[in-house]
DNA sequence: CGCGTCTTTGAGATCCGTCAAGGCCGGTGG
DNA sequence: CCACCGGCCTTGACGGATCTCAAAGACGCG
């Protein structure tokens, strides 16, 4: 829990919670919310800090208020694979299970809305609609994980990188459609380092870098400072994401 | 739905259901079971037949009574990845979602206990404990899928094949510990073809075959007719499953 | 016994990882 | 303001693991 900081939760109904209309907290009845609000504590984490370590048993459950988290697994020899990225409104922590198989680290600054696991489970038992929402999330997560499983098993590096860019774009679009200002649709800020992209796509930094360069030379994307990426040819990208040759 | 066959469900409380003590059906109250039993229909499928096609919207939900099913995704150019194997007591079908992203096909003969999706969801709403069980299953499934994601992203073919054999072994052990006769602990019947193993591990048939041969020459396994595999050196296999060099 | 399918084995091509060097950029201190 | 430093990113050369293509062998089934 390095780099963390306990904050008080002062907002009624979490009306100002940036996790916003997407989280499992919204649309709760007064009774549900009351039970939850007595448990929740906001905590702040610096970019790069570790929240949960692989095989940790601390029993945290939390909702991501802001920022991006990576979940990864590692072998003794240092090989690492990122198995999931979490962002606003996503859930962190394994309910009904003693230990986590994943390490959780901050890609950016992160604010979490934390709950102690056991009491949170008691609230879930009392309010099945809440668990229902978590169930839906788990199923969507499973579906997306299978899509990446497909990619790592059967797709070549150009396709994986193209998929990653499209994923970033979709991610940004859904956030913006949540009612904020829309900037240039084809302009991305990529919070991830080349290393993180590589660990997610099952590649090396060099391969990822080469594929970015190839896309740039082909006029599909344009690379700007501060990890900003401009999508110049969306259709080409979509084609590349499922074409081997 | 080729090769299917509707059977009647004659058993009270499904006491003779081979999905047995592991399924979500067991340990139900009388009320829960009564609601379910009015919906369920057993169906039989031949080995190799297709149950659900990718992007199908039929809205099936089912519990596997016996046999093994593969869930896979495919690209237009024919590349295929198996994303999950289902066996006794596992659940098939996407609840609360119109379409399936996976094709479901029978690896062996299969008997399903089928429910129409919408009415089943109504039962879930009425009996949250049932949905709770499904939630736990979904989380375990997610965890296992992440483990394979790790393998496909970061492990070499010898490690993947070793993992697969250990997975088969674990699968068999948990089934036997469910109270049936224990045969030779190190003797496996592998229901899967080389092609299916390859599609699961993100490799080609040839690579899988070569790895099997290498394990045989190294004295780690012994290959018998009818896809039977004998594990001669379990420790070596465990070591190989996470050693790159 | 003969056929088709699945599996094994080999040879060559390819993609990607490894190793190494250099470039870019922001931060720090003179 | 500029020089230096360290981390991140890019690029190139090479080697190795795996894929592709091809053929032969094993097995199950009629």
Coordinates of C-alpha atoms (C1' of nucleotides) in Angstrom, one line a residue:
Chain A
X1 CA 0.0 0.0 0.0
X2 CA 2.9 2.3 -0.7
X3 CA 2.0 5.9 -1.7
X4 CA -1.5 5.8 -0.4
X5 CA -3.4 8.4 1.4
X6 CA -6.7 8.2 3.2
X7 CA -9.3 10.9 2.3
X8 CA -12.7 11.4 3.8
X9 CA -15.8 11.0 1.7
X10 CA -17.8 14.1 2.1
X11 CA -20.2 14.0 -0.8
X12 CA -23.8 13.2 -0.3
X13 CA -24.9 10.3 -2.6
X14 CA -21.4 10.6 -4.1
X15 CA -23.0 13.1 -6.5
X16 CA -19.7 14.4 -7.3
X17 CA -18.0 11.1 -7.7
X18 CA -16.2 11.1 -11.0
X19 CA -16.9 7.4 -11.4
X20 CA -20.2 8.9 -12.4
X21 CA -23.1 7.4 -14.1
X22 CA -21.2 4.2 -14.9
X23 CA -20.4 2.8 -11.5
X24 CA -22.2 0.2 -9.5
X25 CA -22.9 2.9 -6.9
X26 CA -25.1 5.1 -9.0
X27 CA -28.8 4.3 -9.2
X28 CA -28.8 2.9 -5.8
X29 CA -31.7 3.2 -3.5
X30 CA -31.3 5.3 -0.3
X31 CA -31.2 2.2 1.8
X32 CA -28.5 0.6 -0.3
X33 CA -26.4 3.7 -0.4
X34 CA -26.7 4.2 3.3
X35 CA -25.2 0.8 4.0
X36 CA -22.4 1.4 1.6
X37 CA -21.5 4.9 2.6
X38 CA -20.7 3.9 6.2
X39 CA -18.0 1.6 4.8
X40 CA -16.4 3.6 2.1
X41 CA -13.1 5.5 2.3
X42 CA -11.4 7.3 -0.5
X43 CA -7.7 6.7 -0.9
X44 CA -5.1 8.3 -3.2
X45 CA -2.2 6.5 -4.9
X46 CA 0.7 7.9 -6.9
X47 CA 1.5 6.8 -10.4
X48 CA 3.7 3.7 -10.3
X49 CA 2.7 2.7 -6.7
X50 CA 1.5 -0.8 -5.9
X51 CA -1.9 -1.3 -4.5
X52 CA -2.1 -5.1 -4.1
X53 CA 0.7 -7.7 -4.5
X54 CA 0.2 -11.0 -6.2
X55 CA -0.9 -13.6 -3.5
X56 CA -1.8 -10.8 -1.2
X57 CA -4.5 -11.6 1.3
X58 CA -5.4 -8.1 2.6
X59 CA -9.0 -8.4 1.4
X60 CA -9.5 -5.1 -0.3
X61 CA -12.5 -4.2 -2.5
X62 CA -12.6 -0.9 -4.3
X63 CA -14.1 1.1 -7.1
X64 CA -11.8 3.2 -9.3
X65 CA -12.9 6.8 -9.0
X66 CA -10.1 8.1 -11.3
X67 CA -6.9 7.0 -12.9
X68 CA -5.8 3.7 -14.5
X69 CA -4.6 0.5 -12.9
X70 CA -2.9 -2.5 -14.4
X71 CA -3.4 -6.0 -13.1
X72 CA -0.5 -8.3 -13.9
X73 CA 1.0 -11.7 -13.2
X74 CA 4.6 -12.6 -13.1
X75 CA 6.9 -15.6 -13.2
X76 CA 9.9 -16.0 -10.9
X77 CA 12.2 -15.3 -13.9
X78 CA 10.6 -11.9 -14.4
X79 CA 8.3 -12.5 -17.4
X80 CA 5.3 -10.4 -16.9
X81 CA 1.8 -10.3 -18.5
X82 CA -0.8 -7.6 -17.9
X83 CA -4.1 -9.4 -17.7
X84 CA -6.4 -6.3 -17.3
X85 CA -6.5 -2.6 -17.2
X86 CA -9.0 -0.9 -14.8
X87 CA -10.2 2.6 -15.2
X88 CA -13.0 4.9 -13.9
X89 CA -15.9 2.9 -12.4
X90 CA -14.2 -0.5 -12.7
X91 CA -13.9 -2.7 -9.7
X92 CA -10.7 -3.9 -8.0
X93 CA -10.4 -6.9 -5.7
X94 CA -11.6 -10.5 -5.5
X95 CA -14.8 -10.9 -3.6
X96 CA -15.5 -14.1 -1.7
X97 CA -11.9 -15.2 -2.1
X98 CA -9.0 -15.0 0.3
X99 CA -6.2 -14.1 -2.1
X100 CA -5.6 -12.2 -5.3
X101 CA -3.7 -13.9 -8.1
X102 CA -2.9 -10.5 -9.6
X103 CA -0.6 -7.6 -8.7
X104 CA -2.4 -4.3 -9.0
X105 CA -0.3 -1.2 -9.8
X106 CA -1.0 2.4 -10.8
X107 CA -0.4 3.4 -14.4
X108 CA -1.4 7.0 -13.5
X109 CA -2.4 8.7 -10.3
X110 CA -5.4 6.8 -8.9
X111 CA -8.2 7.6 -6.5
X112 CA -10.0 4.6 -5.1
X113 CA -13.3 4.3 -3.2
X114 CA -12.3 1.5 -0.8
X115 CA -14.4 -1.0 1.2
X116 CA -13.3 -3.7 3.6
X117 CA -14.1 -6.9 1.8
X118 CA -16.2 -8.8 4.4
X119 CA -18.5 -6.0 5.4
X120 CA -19.0 -5.2 1.7
X121 CA -20.0 -8.8 1.0
X122 CA -22.5 -8.5 3.8
X123 CA -24.0 -5.5 2.1
X124 CA -24.1 -7.5 -1.2
X125 CA -26.0 -10.2 0.5
X126 CA -28.5 -7.7 1.8
X127 CA -28.9 -6.0 -1.6
X128 CA -28.9 -8.6 -4.4
X129 CA -29.3 -5.9 -7.1
X130 CA -25.8 -4.7 -6.2
X131 CA -24.4 -8.1 -6.7
X132 CA -26.3 -8.4 -9.9
X133 CA -24.4 -5.4 -11.3
X134 CA -21.1 -6.9 -10.3
X135 CA -22.2 -10.1 -12.0
X136 CA -22.9 -8.2 -15.3
X137 CA -19.5 -6.5 -15.0
X138 CA -17.7 -9.8 -14.4
X139 CA -19.3 -11.3 -17.5
X140 CA -18.3 -8.4 -19.6
X141 CA -14.8 -8.6 -18.2
X142 CA -14.7 -12.3 -19.1
X143 CA -15.8 -11.5 -22.6
X144 CA -13.1 -8.9 -23.1
X145 CA -10.5 -11.1 -21.6
X146 CA -11.4 -13.9 -24.1
X147 CA -11.0 -11.4 -26.9
X148 CA -7.4 -10.7 -25.8
X149 CA -6.8 -14.4 -25.3
X150 CA -7.8 -14.8 -28.9
X151 CA -5.4 -12.0 -29.9
X152 CA -2.4 -13.4 -28.0
X153 CA -3.1 -16.9 -29.2
X154 CA -3.7 -16.2 -32.9
X155 CA -2.8 -12.7 -34.0
X156 CA 0.5 -11.3 -35.2
X157 CA 2.1 -8.2 -33.7
X158 CA 0.7 -5.7 -36.3
X159 CA -2.8 -6.9 -35.6
X160 CA -2.3 -6.7 -31.8
X161 CA -1.0 -3.2 -31.9
X162 CA -3.9 -2.1 -34.2
X163 CA -6.3 -3.8 -31.8
X164 CA -4.7 -1.9 -28.9
X165 CA -5.1 1.5 -30.6
X166 CA -8.8 0.7 -31.4
X167 CA -9.3 -0.4 -27.8
X168 CA -7.8 2.9 -26.6
X169 CA -10.1 4.8 -29.0
X170 CA -13.2 2.9 -27.9
X171 CA -12.3 3.5 -24.3
X172 CA -12.0 7.2 -24.9
X173 CA -15.2 7.4 -26.8
X174 CA -17.3 5.7 -24.1
X175 CA -15.8 8.0 -21.6
X176 CA -16.6 11.1 -23.6
X177 CA -20.1 9.9 -24.4
X178 CA -20.7 10.0 -20.7
X179 CA -21.4 13.6 -21.1
X180 CA -18.2 15.5 -21.2
X181 CA -16.6 17.7 -23.8
X182 CA -15.6 16.0 -27.0
X183 CA -12.2 16.9 -28.2
X184 CA -10.8 15.9 -31.6
X185 CA -12.2 12.4 -32.1
X186 CA -9.0 11.0 -33.6
X187 CA -6.6 12.3 -30.9
X188 CA -5.5 10.0 -28.2
X189 CA -3.5 10.5 -25.0
X190 CA -1.9 7.1 -24.3
X191 CA -1.2 6.9 -20.6
X192 CA 0.8 3.7 -21.1
X193 CA 4.5 3.3 -21.6
X194 CA 5.8 1.1 -24.4
X195 CA 6.7 -1.5 -21.8
X196 CA 3.2 -1.6 -20.5
X197 CA 1.7 -2.0 -24.0
X198 CA 4.2 -4.8 -24.6
X199 CA 3.3 -6.5 -21.3
X200 CA -0.3 -6.3 -22.3
X201 CA 0.0 -7.5 -25.8
X202 CA 2.5 -10.3 -25.0
X203 CA 5.3 -8.7 -27.0
X204 CA 8.6 -6.9 -26.4
X205 CA 9.1 -3.1 -26.2
X206 CA 11.1 -3.2 -29.4
X207 CA 8.4 -5.0 -31.4
X208 CA 5.7 -2.6 -30.2
X209 CA 7.9 0.3 -31.1
X210 CA 8.6 -1.1 -34.5
X211 CA 4.9 -1.6 -35.2
X212 CA 4.2 2.0 -34.1
X213 CA 6.9 3.2 -36.5
X214 CA 5.5 1.1 -39.3
X215 CA 2.0 2.6 -38.8
X216 CA 3.5 6.0 -38.8
X217 CA 5.4 5.5 -42.0
X218 CA 2.3 4.0 -43.6
X219 CA 0.4 7.2 -42.7
X220 CA -2.1 5.4 -40.4
X221 CA -1.1 7.2 -37.3
X222 CA 0.9 10.2 -36.3
X223 CA 3.0 10.3 -33.1
X224 CA 3.2 13.5 -31.1
X225 CA 5.0 14.4 -27.9
X226 CA 3.8 13.3 -24.5
X227 CA 2.6 9.9 -25.7
X228 CA -0.1 11.5 -27.9
X229 CA -1.3 9.5 -30.9
X230 CA -3.3 10.9 -33.8
X231 CA -5.4 8.4 -35.7
X232 CA -5.2 9.4 -39.4
X233 CA -6.8 6.3 -41.0
X234 CA -9.3 4.5 -38.9
X235 CA -10.4 2.1 -41.5
X236 CA -6.9 1.0 -42.3
X237 CA -6.5 0.3 -38.6
X238 CA -9.6 -1.7 -38.4
X239 CA -8.5 -3.7 -41.4
X240 CA -5.0 -4.3 -39.9
X241 CA -6.5 -5.5 -36.7
X242 CA -7.7 -8.7 -38.3
X243 CA -5.5 -9.2 -41.3
X244 CA -2.5 -11.4 -41.0
X245 CA -0.6 -11.0 -44.3
Chain B
X1 CA -28.5 -27.1 -33.1
X2 CA -27.5 -29.9 -35.3
X3 CA -27.4 -33.4 -33.7
X4 CA -29.6 -32.5 -30.8
X5 CA -32.3 -34.5 -29.2
X6 CA -34.8 -33.5 -26.6
X7 CA -35.1 -35.8 -23.6
X8 CA -37.5 -35.5 -20.8
X9 CA -36.3 -34.8 -17.2
X10 CA -37.8 -37.5 -15.1
X11 CA -35.7 -37.3 -11.9
X12 CA -37.1 -35.8 -8.7
X13 CA -34.7 -33.2 -7.4
X14 CA -32.3 -34.3 -10.2
X15 CA -30.9 -36.7 -7.6
X16 CA -29.5 -38.7 -10.4
X17 CA -28.1 -35.8 -12.3
X18 CA -24.4 -36.6 -13.1
X19 CA -23.5 -33.0 -12.8
X20 CA -23.8 -34.0 -9.2
X21 CA -22.7 -32.2 -6.1
X22 CA -20.8 -29.5 -8.1
X23 CA -23.6 -27.9 -10.1
X24 CA -25.5 -24.7 -9.3
X25 CA -28.6 -26.9 -9.0
X26 CA -27.6 -28.9 -6.0
X27 CA -28.3 -27.5 -2.6
X28 CA -31.3 -25.6 -3.8
X29 CA -34.3 -25.2 -1.6
X30 CA -37.5 -26.8 -2.6
X31 CA -38.9 -23.5 -3.8
X32 CA -35.9 -22.8 -6.0
X33 CA -35.9 -26.2 -7.5
X34 CA -39.6 -26.2 -8.3
X35 CA -39.2 -23.0 -10.3
X36 CA -36.3 -24.4 -12.2
X37 CA -37.7 -27.8 -12.8
X38 CA -40.6 -26.5 -14.8
X39 CA -38.2 -24.9 -17.3
X40 CA -35.5 -27.5 -17.7
X41 CA -35.2 -29.9 -20.7
X42 CA -32.4 -32.3 -21.2
X43 CA -30.9 -32.5 -24.7
X44 CA -28.3 -34.8 -26.2
X45 CA -25.6 -33.8 -28.7
X46 CA -23.2 -35.9 -30.8
X47 CA -19.5 -35.4 -30.6
X48 CA -18.5 -32.7 -33.1
X49 CA -21.9 -31.1 -33.4
X50 CA -22.4 -27.4 -32.9
X51 CA -24.5 -26.1 -30.1
X52 CA -24.3 -22.4 -30.6
X53 CA -22.7 -20.4 -33.4
X54 CA -20.6 -17.2 -33.0
X55 CA -23.0 -14.2 -33.0
X56 CA -26.0 -16.5 -32.5
X57 CA -28.9 -14.9 -30.7
X58 CA -30.9 -17.9 -29.8
X59 CA -30.8 -17.2 -26.1
X60 CA -29.9 -20.6 -24.7
X61 CA -28.7 -21.2 -21.1
X62 CA -27.7 -24.7 -20.0
X63 CA -25.8 -26.7 -17.5
X64 CA -23.5 -29.4 -18.8
X65 CA -24.7 -32.8 -17.4
X66 CA -22.0 -34.8 -19.1
X67 CA -19.4 -34.5 -21.8
X68 CA -17.0 -31.7 -22.9
X69 CA -17.7 -28.6 -24.9
X70 CA -15.2 -26.1 -26.5
X71 CA -15.9 -22.4 -26.8
X72 CA -14.0 -20.8 -29.6
X73 CA -13.7 -17.6 -31.7
X74 CA -12.7 -17.5 -35.3
X75 CA -11.4 -14.9 -37.8
X76 CA -12.7 -14.8 -41.4
X77 CA -9.4 -16.2 -42.6
X78 CA -9.9 -19.4 -40.5
X79 CA -7.6 -18.8 -37.6
X80 CA -9.3 -20.2 -34.5
X81 CA -8.7 -19.9 -30.8
X82 CA -10.5 -22.0 -28.1
X83 CA -11.2 -19.7 -25.2
X84 CA -12.7 -22.1 -22.8
X85 CA -13.5 -25.8 -22.2
X86 CA -16.7 -26.7 -20.4
X87 CA -17.3 -30.0 -18.6
X88 CA -19.7 -31.5 -16.1
X89 CA -21.5 -28.9 -14.0
X90 CA -20.2 -25.9 -16.0
X91 CA -22.6 -23.4 -17.5
X92 CA -23.1 -22.5 -21.1
X93 CA -24.7 -19.4 -22.5
X94 CA -24.6 -15.6 -21.9
X95 CA -27.2 -14.4 -19.5
X96 CA -28.6 -10.9 -19.8
X97 CA -27.0 -10.5 -23.2
X98 CA -28.5 -10.9 -26.6
X99 CA -25.7 -12.6 -28.5
X100 CA -22.8 -14.9 -27.9
X101 CA -19.4 -14.1 -29.1
X102 CA -18.3 -17.7 -28.9
X103 CA -19.0 -20.8 -31.0
X104 CA -19.9 -23.8 -28.8
X105 CA -19.1 -27.2 -30.1
X106 CA -19.0 -30.7 -28.7
X107 CA -15.6 -32.3 -28.1
X108 CA -17.4 -35.5 -26.9
X109 CA -21.0 -36.6 -26.7
X110 CA -22.8 -34.1 -24.5
X111 CA -25.9 -34.0 -22.4
X112 CA -27.2 -30.5 -21.5
X113 CA -29.8 -29.4 -19.0
X114 CA -31.3 -26.5 -21.0
X115 CA -33.3 -23.5 -19.9
X116 CA -34.8 -20.8 -22.0
X117 CA -32.8 -17.7 -21.2
X118 CA -35.5 -15.1 -20.3
X119 CA -37.5 -17.3 -17.9
X120 CA -34.3 -18.5 -16.3
X121 CA -33.3 -14.9 -15.6
X122 CA -36.7 -14.4 -14.0
X123 CA -35.9 -17.3 -11.7
X124 CA -32.5 -15.8 -10.9
X125 CA -34.2 -12.5 -10.0
X126 CA -36.5 -14.4 -7.6
X127 CA -33.7 -16.4 -6.0
X128 CA -30.5 -14.3 -5.6
X129 CA -28.6 -17.2 -4.0
X130 CA -28.7 -18.9 -7.4
X131 CA -27.2 -15.8 -9.1
X132 CA -24.7 -15.7 -6.4
X133 CA -23.4 -19.1 -7.4
X134 CA -23.2 -18.1 -11.0
X135 CA -21.3 -15.0 -9.9
X136 CA -18.7 -17.1 -8.1
X137 CA -18.4 -19.3 -11.1
X138 CA -17.9 -16.4 -13.4
X139 CA -15.1 -15.0 -11.2
X140 CA -13.3 -18.4 -11.1
X141 CA -13.7 -18.6 -14.9
X142 CA -12.2 -15.1 -15.2
X143 CA -9.3 -16.1 -13.0
X144 CA -8.6 -19.2 -15.1
X145 CA -8.9 -17.3 -18.3
X146 CA -6.3 -14.8 -17.1
X147 CA -3.9 -17.7 -16.3
X148 CA -4.2 -18.9 -19.9
X149 CA -3.8 -15.3 -21.1
X150 CA -0.6 -15.2 -19.2
X151 CA 0.5 -18.5 -20.8
X152 CA -0.3 -17.4 -24.4
X153 CA 1.3 -14.0 -23.9
X154 CA 4.5 -15.1 -22.1
X155 CA 5.1 -18.8 -22.2
X156 CA 6.9 -20.9 -24.8
X157 CA 5.4 -24.0 -26.4
X158 CA 7.1 -26.5 -23.9
X159 CA 5.6 -24.7 -21.0
X160 CA 2.2 -24.4 -22.5
X161 CA 2.0 -28.1 -23.3
X162 CA 3.2 -29.0 -19.8
X163 CA 0.6 -26.6 -18.3
X164 CA -2.1 -28.3 -20.4
X165 CA -1.2 -31.8 -19.1
X166 CA -1.2 -30.5 -15.5
X167 CA -4.6 -28.9 -16.2
X168 CA -5.9 -32.2 -17.5
X169 CA -4.6 -33.9 -14.4
X170 CA -6.2 -31.4 -12.1
X171 CA -9.4 -31.7 -14.0
X172 CA -9.5 -35.4 -13.6
X173 CA -8.5 -35.3 -9.9
X174 CA -11.3 -32.9 -8.9
X175 CA -13.8 -35.1 -10.8
X176 CA -12.6 -38.2 -9.0
X177 CA -12.5 -36.6 -5.6
X178 CA -16.2 -36.0 -6.2
X179 CA -16.6 -39.5 -4.9
X180 CA -16.1 -42.0 -7.7
X181 CA -13.5 -44.7 -8.1
X182 CA -9.9 -43.7 -8.3
X183 CA -8.0 -45.3 -11.1
X184 CA -4.3 -45.0 -11.6
X185 CA -3.6 -41.4 -10.7
X186 CA -1.1 -40.8 -13.4
X187 CA -3.2 -42.2 -16.3
X188 CA -5.1 -39.7 -18.4
X189 CA -7.6 -40.1 -21.1
X190 CA -7.3 -37.0 -23.3
X191 CA -10.6 -36.4 -25.1
X192 CA -9.0 -33.6 -27.2
X193 CA -7.4 -34.0 -30.6
X194 CA -4.0 -32.4 -31.3
X195 CA -5.8 -29.7 -33.3
X196 CA -8.0 -28.9 -30.3
X197 CA -5.0 -28.7 -28.0
X198 CA -3.2 -26.5 -30.5
X199 CA -6.3 -24.2 -30.9
X200 CA -6.4 -23.9 -27.1
X201 CA -2.7 -23.2 -26.6
X202 CA -2.3 -20.8 -29.5
X203 CA 0.0 -23.2 -31.3
X204 CA -0.1 -25.4 -34.4
X205 CA -0.7 -29.1 -34.5
X206 CA 2.9 -29.8 -35.5
X207 CA 4.3 -27.8 -32.6
X208 CA 2.1 -29.6 -30.1
X209 CA 3.0 -33.0 -31.5
X210 CA 6.7 -32.2 -31.4
X211 CA 6.4 -31.1 -27.8
X212 CA 4.6 -34.4 -26.9
X213 CA 7.3 -36.3 -28.6
X214 CA 10.0 -34.4 -26.8
X215 CA 8.3 -35.2 -23.4
X216 CA 8.1 -38.8 -24.4
X217 CA 11.7 -39.0 -25.4
X218 CA 12.6 -37.3 -22.1
X219 CA 10.8 -39.9 -20.2
X220 CA 8.3 -37.5 -18.7
X221 CA 5.2 -39.0 -20.3
X222 CA 4.3 -42.1 -22.2
X223 CA 1.8 -42.1 -25.1
X224 CA -0.7 -44.9 -25.4
X225 CA -3.3 -45.7 -28.0
X226 CA -6.7 -44.0 -27.9
X227 CA -5.2 -40.7 -26.8
X228 CA -4.2 -42.0 -23.4
X229 CA -1.3 -40.3 -21.7
X230 CA 0.6 -41.7 -18.8
X231 CA 2.4 -39.2 -16.5
X232 CA 5.7 -40.6 -15.6
X233 CA 7.4 -37.6 -14.0
X234 CA 5.0 -35.2 -12.4
X235 CA 7.7 -33.0 -10.9
X236 CA 9.5 -32.6 -14.1
X237 CA 6.2 -31.5 -15.7
X238 CA 5.6 -28.9 -13.0
X239 CA 9.1 -27.6 -13.4
X240 CA 8.7 -27.4 -17.2
X241 CA 5.4 -25.5 -16.9
X242 CA 7.3 -22.4 -15.7
X243 CA 10.8 -22.7 -17.0
X244 CA 11.7 -21.1 -20.3
X245 CA 15.3 -22.2 -21.1
Chain C
dC1 C1' -7.5 -55.6 -45.4
dG2 C1' -8.1 -51.0 -47.2
dC3 C1' -9.5 -46.4 -46.5
dG4 C1' -9.6 -41.9 -44.4
dT5 C1' -8.3 -39.2 -40.6
dC6 C1' -5.2 -38.0 -37.1
dT7 C1' -0.5 -37.8 -35.8
dT8 C1' 4.4 -37.6 -36.4
dT9 C1' 8.6 -36.0 -38.5
dG10 C1' 11.5 -33.2 -41.5
dA11 C1' 13.2 -29.0 -44.1
dG12 C1' 12.9 -24.3 -45.1
dA13 C1' 10.8 -19.7 -44.3
dT14 C1' 9.3 -16.2 -41.2
dC15 C1' 8.2 -13.5 -37.2
dC16 C1' 9.7 -12.0 -33.2
dG17 C1' 13.0 -11.8 -29.3
dT18 C1' 17.7 -10.6 -27.9
dC19 C1' 21.5 -7.7 -27.8
dA20 C1' 23.5 -3.4 -28.8
dA21 C1' 23.7 1.4 -30.0
dG22 C1' 21.9 5.8 -30.6
dG23 C1' 18.2 9.5 -30.2
dC24 C1' 14.8 12.2 -27.8
dC25 C1' 13.1 14.6 -23.9
dG26 C1' 12.5 16.5 -19.4
dG27 C1' 14.8 17.6 -15.2
dT28 C1' 18.7 19.2 -12.5
dG29 C1' 22.5 21.9 -11.4
dG30 C1' 26.0 24.9 -12.6
Chain D
dC1 C1' 20.9 29.6 -20.6
dC2 C1' 23.3 25.5 -21.4
dA3 C1' 25.5 21.0 -20.3
dC4 C1' 24.8 16.8 -18.4
dC5 C1' 22.1 12.8 -16.9
dG6 C1' 18.7 9.1 -16.8
dG7 C1' 14.7 7.1 -18.5
dC8 C1' 12.1 6.0 -22.4
dC9 C1' 11.8 5.2 -27.1
dT10 C1' 13.7 3.9 -31.7
dT11 C1' 16.4 1.4 -35.0
dG12 C1' 19.5 -2.2 -36.7
dA13 C1' 21.7 -6.9 -36.9
dC14 C1' 21.4 -11.5 -35.7
dG15 C1' 19.6 -15.9 -33.9
dG16 C1' 16.1 -18.9 -32.5
dA17 C1' 11.4 -20.6 -31.8
dT18 C1' 7.5 -21.5 -34.2
dC19 C1' 4.9 -21.7 -38.6
dT20 C1' 4.4 -23.5 -43.2
dC21 C1' 4.6 -27.0 -46.5
dA22 C1' 5.2 -31.7 -47.5
dA23 C1' 5.3 -36.6 -46.8
dA24 C1' 5.2 -40.7 -44.3
dG25 C1' 3.4 -43.3 -40.4
dA26 C1' -0.2 -44.9 -37.0
dC27 C1' -4.6 -45.7 -35.8
dG28 C1' -9.7 -46.6 -36.0
dC29 C1' -13.4 -48.1 -38.7
dG30 C1' -15.8 -50.6 -41.9

